Short mmCIF file of C-alpha atoms and ligand atoms in Angstrom, two decimals:
data_model
loop_
_atom_site.label_atom_id
_atom_site.label_comp_id
_atom_site.label_asym_id
_atom_site.label_seq_id
_atom_site.Cartn_x
_atom_site.Cartn_y
_atom_site.Cartn_z
CA MET A 1 52.17 64.03 58.05
CA ALA A 2 49.60 61.97 55.90
CA LYS A 3 47.31 59.52 57.46
CA THR A 4 48.63 55.94 58.03
CA ILE A 5 46.48 53.02 57.01
CA ILE A 6 46.44 49.97 59.50
CA THR A 7 45.50 46.71 57.72
CA VAL A 8 44.76 43.87 59.99
CA ALA A 9 45.51 40.16 58.87
CA PRO A 10 43.37 38.32 61.55
CA THR A 11 43.92 34.52 60.74
CA GLY A 12 46.15 33.89 57.48
CA ALA A 13 46.35 30.12 56.08
CA TRP A 14 48.83 28.65 58.78
CA PRO A 15 48.68 29.61 62.40
CA SER A 16 46.40 27.40 64.68
CA LYS A 17 44.78 27.83 68.10
CA LYS A 18 47.93 25.88 69.42
CA ASP A 19 49.81 28.82 68.12
CA ASN A 20 47.54 31.33 69.63
CA PRO A 21 44.13 30.38 70.97
CA ALA A 22 42.94 34.02 70.03
CA ILE A 23 43.25 32.91 66.14
CA PRO A 24 39.79 33.22 64.48
CA LEU A 25 38.91 30.40 62.12
CA THR A 26 35.26 30.15 61.35
CA PRO A 27 33.32 32.88 59.29
CA ARG A 28 31.52 34.06 62.46
CA GLU A 29 35.06 34.34 64.61
CA ILE A 30 36.43 36.08 61.71
CA ALA A 31 33.81 38.52 61.16
CA ASP A 32 33.54 39.16 64.87
CA ASP A 33 37.38 39.63 65.12
CA VAL A 34 37.39 42.02 62.28
CA TYR A 35 34.56 44.10 63.59
CA GLU A 36 36.51 44.47 67.06
CA CYS A 37 39.72 45.46 64.86
CA TRP A 38 37.46 48.13 62.87
CA GLN A 39 36.45 49.43 66.42
CA ALA A 40 40.02 49.55 67.41
CA GLY A 41 41.19 51.48 64.28
CA ALA A 42 41.85 49.15 61.50
CA ALA A 43 40.87 50.62 58.00
CA VAL A 44 41.39 47.48 55.99
CA ALA A 45 40.97 43.72 56.54
CA HIS A 46 43.31 41.12 54.74
CA LEU A 47 41.22 38.02 54.81
CA HIS A 48 41.70 34.22 54.64
CA MET A 49 39.31 31.26 55.12
CA ARG A 50 39.74 28.11 56.87
CA ASP A 51 38.03 24.89 56.20
CA ALA A 52 35.92 22.70 59.12
CA GLU A 53 39.49 21.51 60.07
CA GLY A 54 41.28 24.73 60.38
CA ARG A 55 43.38 24.48 57.28
CA GLY A 56 43.58 27.24 54.67
CA SER A 57 40.88 27.21 52.21
CA MET A 58 39.75 29.44 48.95
CA ASP A 59 36.27 28.07 49.60
CA LYS A 60 33.90 30.82 47.88
CA GLY A 61 31.10 30.14 50.25
CA ARG A 62 33.04 30.78 53.32
CA PHE A 63 34.25 34.10 51.86
CA ILE A 64 30.72 35.24 50.81
CA GLU A 65 29.35 34.21 54.48
CA THR A 66 32.22 35.86 56.15
CA VAL A 67 32.03 39.14 54.14
CA GLY A 68 28.22 39.33 54.46
CA LEU A 69 28.76 39.11 58.35
CA ILE A 70 31.35 41.86 58.02
CA ARG A 71 29.45 44.14 55.92
CA GLU A 72 26.36 44.03 57.99
CA ARG A 73 28.25 46.01 60.81
CA CYS A 74 31.20 47.91 59.50
CA ASP A 75 32.59 49.87 56.65
CA ILE A 76 35.97 48.46 56.75
CA VAL A 77 37.79 47.95 53.43
CA LEU A 78 37.97 44.43 52.05
CA ASN A 79 41.21 42.80 51.03
CA LEU A 80 40.67 39.00 50.22
CA THR A 81 43.45 36.70 49.77
CA THR A 82 44.04 34.84 46.31
CA SER A 83 46.54 32.60 47.96
CA GLY A 84 44.75 30.75 50.68
CA ASP A 85 45.54 27.24 49.80
CA LEU A 86 48.77 26.23 47.85
CA ASN A 87 46.66 23.40 46.20
CA ALA A 88 44.02 25.53 45.00
CA THR A 89 43.29 25.76 41.02
CA ASP A 90 43.78 29.12 39.56
CA GLU A 91 39.97 29.44 38.99
CA THR A 92 39.11 28.81 42.62
CA ARG A 93 41.89 31.60 43.72
CA MET A 94 39.64 33.79 41.76
CA ALA A 95 36.26 32.65 41.83
CA HIS A 96 35.59 34.84 45.20
CA LEU A 97 36.56 37.97 43.55
CA VAL A 98 33.90 37.74 40.79
CA ALA A 99 31.27 36.98 43.42
CA ILE A 100 32.20 39.50 45.93
CA LYS A 101 34.00 42.39 44.31
CA PRO A 102 36.16 43.38 47.10
CA GLU A 103 37.83 46.79 46.93
CA LEU A 104 41.43 44.94 47.32
CA ALA A 105 42.83 41.61 46.81
CA SER A 106 46.30 39.97 47.17
CA TYR A 107 48.41 39.56 44.01
CA ASP A 108 51.45 37.62 44.75
CA ALA A 109 53.85 38.66 42.00
CA GLY A 110 55.98 35.72 41.64
CA THR A 111 56.67 32.30 42.58
CA MET A 112 58.93 31.05 45.37
CA ASN A 113 60.15 28.46 47.75
CA TRP A 114 57.67 28.20 50.49
CA MET A 115 59.18 27.96 54.28
CA HIS A 116 61.82 25.80 52.81
CA LYS A 117 59.22 22.96 52.14
CA THR A 118 57.17 23.38 49.23
CA LEU A 119 56.41 25.85 46.20
CA PHE A 120 54.35 28.74 46.12
CA VAL A 121 53.28 28.93 42.63
CA ASN A 122 52.15 32.10 40.74
CA HIS A 123 52.72 31.25 37.23
CA PRO A 124 53.03 33.84 34.56
CA GLU A 125 49.80 32.91 32.93
CA PHE A 126 47.90 33.02 36.34
CA LEU A 127 49.30 36.64 37.03
CA GLU A 128 48.00 37.60 33.78
CA LYS A 129 44.63 36.22 34.21
CA LEU A 130 44.52 37.34 37.67
CA GLY A 131 45.39 40.84 36.81
CA ARG A 132 42.68 41.06 33.89
CA THR A 133 40.05 39.44 36.17
CA MET A 134 40.69 42.26 38.87
CA ILE A 135 40.32 44.94 36.22
CA GLU A 136 37.06 43.32 34.84
CA ASN A 137 35.70 43.45 38.57
CA GLY A 138 36.98 46.61 39.80
CA VAL A 139 39.07 44.83 42.06
CA LYS A 140 42.46 46.56 43.23
CA PRO A 141 45.64 44.27 43.47
CA GLU A 142 47.55 44.71 46.70
CA ILE A 143 50.64 43.47 45.19
CA GLU A 144 52.55 41.29 47.73
CA VAL A 145 56.36 41.60 47.43
CA PHE A 146 58.36 38.86 49.04
CA ASP A 147 61.41 39.56 47.31
CA SER A 148 62.66 42.30 44.92
CA GLY A 149 62.12 40.06 41.73
CA MET A 150 58.49 40.38 42.33
CA LEU A 151 58.34 43.91 42.41
CA TYR A 152 60.08 43.86 38.98
CA ASN A 153 57.49 41.56 37.82
CA ALA A 154 54.78 44.09 39.09
CA ILE A 155 56.51 46.91 37.28
CA TYR A 156 56.48 44.73 34.36
CA TYR A 157 52.60 44.09 34.66
CA ILE A 158 51.89 47.84 35.08
CA LYS A 159 53.65 48.53 31.70
CA GLN A 160 51.60 45.74 30.04
CA GLY A 161 48.38 47.09 31.56
CA VAL A 162 47.74 43.82 33.37
CA ILE A 163 47.83 46.10 36.64
CA LYS A 164 46.60 49.57 36.60
CA ALA A 165 48.56 52.26 38.20
CA PRO A 166 48.70 53.73 40.54
CA ALA A 167 49.60 50.48 42.20
CA HIS A 168 49.46 49.47 45.83
CA PHE A 169 52.29 47.29 47.30
CA GLN A 170 52.62 45.38 50.37
CA PHE A 171 56.19 44.37 51.43
CA VAL A 172 55.94 41.18 53.11
CA LEU A 173 59.43 40.67 54.89
CA GLY A 174 60.93 37.75 56.85
CA ALA A 175 59.12 34.86 55.31
CA PRO A 176 61.54 31.84 54.72
CA GLY A 177 62.07 31.68 50.96
CA GLY A 178 61.73 35.42 50.86
CA MET A 179 63.79 38.74 51.73
CA ALA A 180 65.01 39.07 55.26
CA ALA A 181 63.10 41.64 57.55
CA THR A 182 65.53 44.06 57.74
CA VAL A 183 65.37 48.04 57.63
CA ASP A 184 68.14 48.05 54.77
CA ASN A 185 65.63 45.65 52.55
CA LEU A 186 62.93 47.77 53.33
CA VAL A 187 64.51 51.04 52.10
CA PHE A 188 66.11 49.04 49.14
CA LEU A 189 62.30 47.79 48.14
CA LYS A 190 60.66 51.28 48.74
CA ASN A 191 63.26 52.99 46.49
CA LEU A 192 62.40 50.72 43.49
CA LEU A 193 58.77 51.60 43.47
CA PRO A 194 57.04 53.58 40.70
CA ALA A 195 56.66 57.26 41.72
CA GLU A 196 52.75 57.04 42.26
CA ALA A 197 52.75 53.89 44.22
CA THR A 198 51.47 53.64 47.61
CA TRP A 199 52.90 51.05 49.99
CA SER A 200 52.69 49.13 53.28
CA ALA A 201 55.06 46.71 55.04
CA LEU A 202 55.09 43.85 57.63
CA GLY A 203 57.67 41.86 59.33
CA ILE A 204 56.86 38.25 60.27
CA GLY A 205 57.33 37.12 63.71
CA ALA A 206 59.84 38.95 65.78
CA SER A 207 60.90 41.44 63.01
CA HIS A 208 57.18 42.63 63.36
CA LEU A 209 57.77 45.86 65.56
CA PRO A 210 61.21 46.96 63.64
CA ILE A 211 59.41 46.90 60.38
CA LEU A 212 56.33 48.53 61.59
CA TYR A 213 58.39 51.41 63.19
CA ALA A 214 60.56 51.62 60.01
CA ALA A 215 57.74 51.85 57.58
CA LEU A 216 56.08 54.56 59.79
CA ALA A 217 59.26 56.44 59.86
CA MET A 218 59.47 56.24 55.92
CA GLY A 219 56.01 57.13 55.29
CA GLY A 220 54.38 53.76 54.49
CA HIS A 221 51.43 52.20 55.70
CA VAL A 222 51.40 49.08 58.01
CA ARG A 223 49.99 45.63 58.53
CA VAL A 224 49.42 43.84 61.77
CA GLY A 225 47.70 40.68 63.16
CA LEU A 226 47.96 37.16 63.79
CA GLU A 227 48.60 35.97 60.34
CA ASP A 228 51.99 37.53 60.42
CA ASN A 229 52.93 37.41 64.20
CA VAL A 230 51.17 35.56 67.07
CA PHE A 231 53.17 37.62 69.79
CA TYR A 232 52.47 40.71 71.59
CA SER A 233 56.05 40.94 73.03
CA LYS A 234 58.82 38.25 73.32
CA GLY A 235 57.41 35.50 75.14
CA ARG A 236 53.89 36.92 75.53
CA LEU A 237 51.18 35.94 73.23
CA ALA A 238 48.87 38.68 71.68
CA LYS A 239 45.51 38.43 73.50
CA SER A 240 43.63 39.36 70.32
CA ASN A 241 44.28 41.07 66.94
CA ALA A 242 42.34 44.05 68.50
CA GLU A 243 45.16 44.22 70.85
CA LEU A 244 47.77 44.41 68.02
CA VAL A 245 45.62 47.09 66.27
CA SER A 246 45.35 49.22 69.36
CA ARG A 247 48.95 49.29 70.09
CA THR A 248 49.33 50.42 66.42
CA VAL A 249 46.96 53.11 66.79
CA ARG A 250 48.94 54.34 69.87
CA ILE A 251 52.13 54.48 68.09
CA ILE A 252 50.79 56.27 64.97
CA GLN A 253 49.00 58.66 67.30
CA GLU A 254 52.39 59.94 68.64
CA ILE A 255 53.72 61.01 65.10
CA GLY A 256 50.36 61.38 63.15
CA GLU A 257 47.10 60.25 62.32
CA VAL A 258 45.21 56.84 61.83
CA ALA A 259 43.23 56.48 58.42
CA THR A 260 39.59 55.68 58.69
CA PRO A 261 38.08 53.18 56.03
CA ALA A 262 36.96 56.39 54.08
CA ASP A 263 40.42 57.86 54.08
CA ALA A 264 41.80 54.63 53.12
CA ARG A 265 39.61 54.37 50.14
CA ALA A 266 40.77 57.97 49.12
CA ILE A 267 44.34 57.20 49.67
CA LEU A 268 44.18 53.78 47.69
CA LYS A 269 41.76 55.13 45.16
CA VAL A 270 39.17 52.54 45.41
CA PRO A 271 35.41 53.24 45.31
CA ALA A 272 33.20 52.29 48.54
CA ARG A 273 31.66 48.94 48.06
CA VAL A 274 29.38 49.29 51.33
ZN1 ZN B 1 47.40 36.65 53.66
#
């Protein structure tokens, strides 16, 4: 069996210390958390930043500070969000990629209603600009797919040369406004992928473990972390992101092997940046 990449998403834009006191918010907290997750077996870190009040932020300075603290200590593959603040401008969503040139960055391949409250806007013009900026800066998109239309958008952009093949996909299932987190939906999406694509999946909240097990059974990679799920089990908060990573390592080791950051770079075909 091929090696499995564990991505950790330690903070996201939404959960607060009220949801789980272990959520890291400051650059120092996020960097310490990522280091712990790297020690536990995570190969990729998907990062969001927060402002001084703990709200999602695309502040370039915070990204630079956090990435600096992480790169001092470990070789984890960096995957920076481009969607950490729904009110950010197109330019602000990309400025940190130009400054930092991470191996990966999120590419949300379509617009959707967000949590039944607002819009998550990814205008076609933005997606073209983002794709070209990523190519120019050697950043590989992690194409986030919340529903099947986004996957078809991505296939269109691959054909247009806006996204380079082989593409890498993250199926984000169970977000209100997107596809439900069911195994049937995961199988359906996986069967639509271009032949050479790599993929990972996550289920939000209670669907976390069913989607994790299904993705492993189907040969996919997995994402865990407090961005997507603040619980370890029903009614019991996760003690830390590392606790979620450690459980995933144990599960993978029952059936295969956990990818190191170097393995992940080889699997995703991204050059080392550390
Ligand atoms: Zn994210």
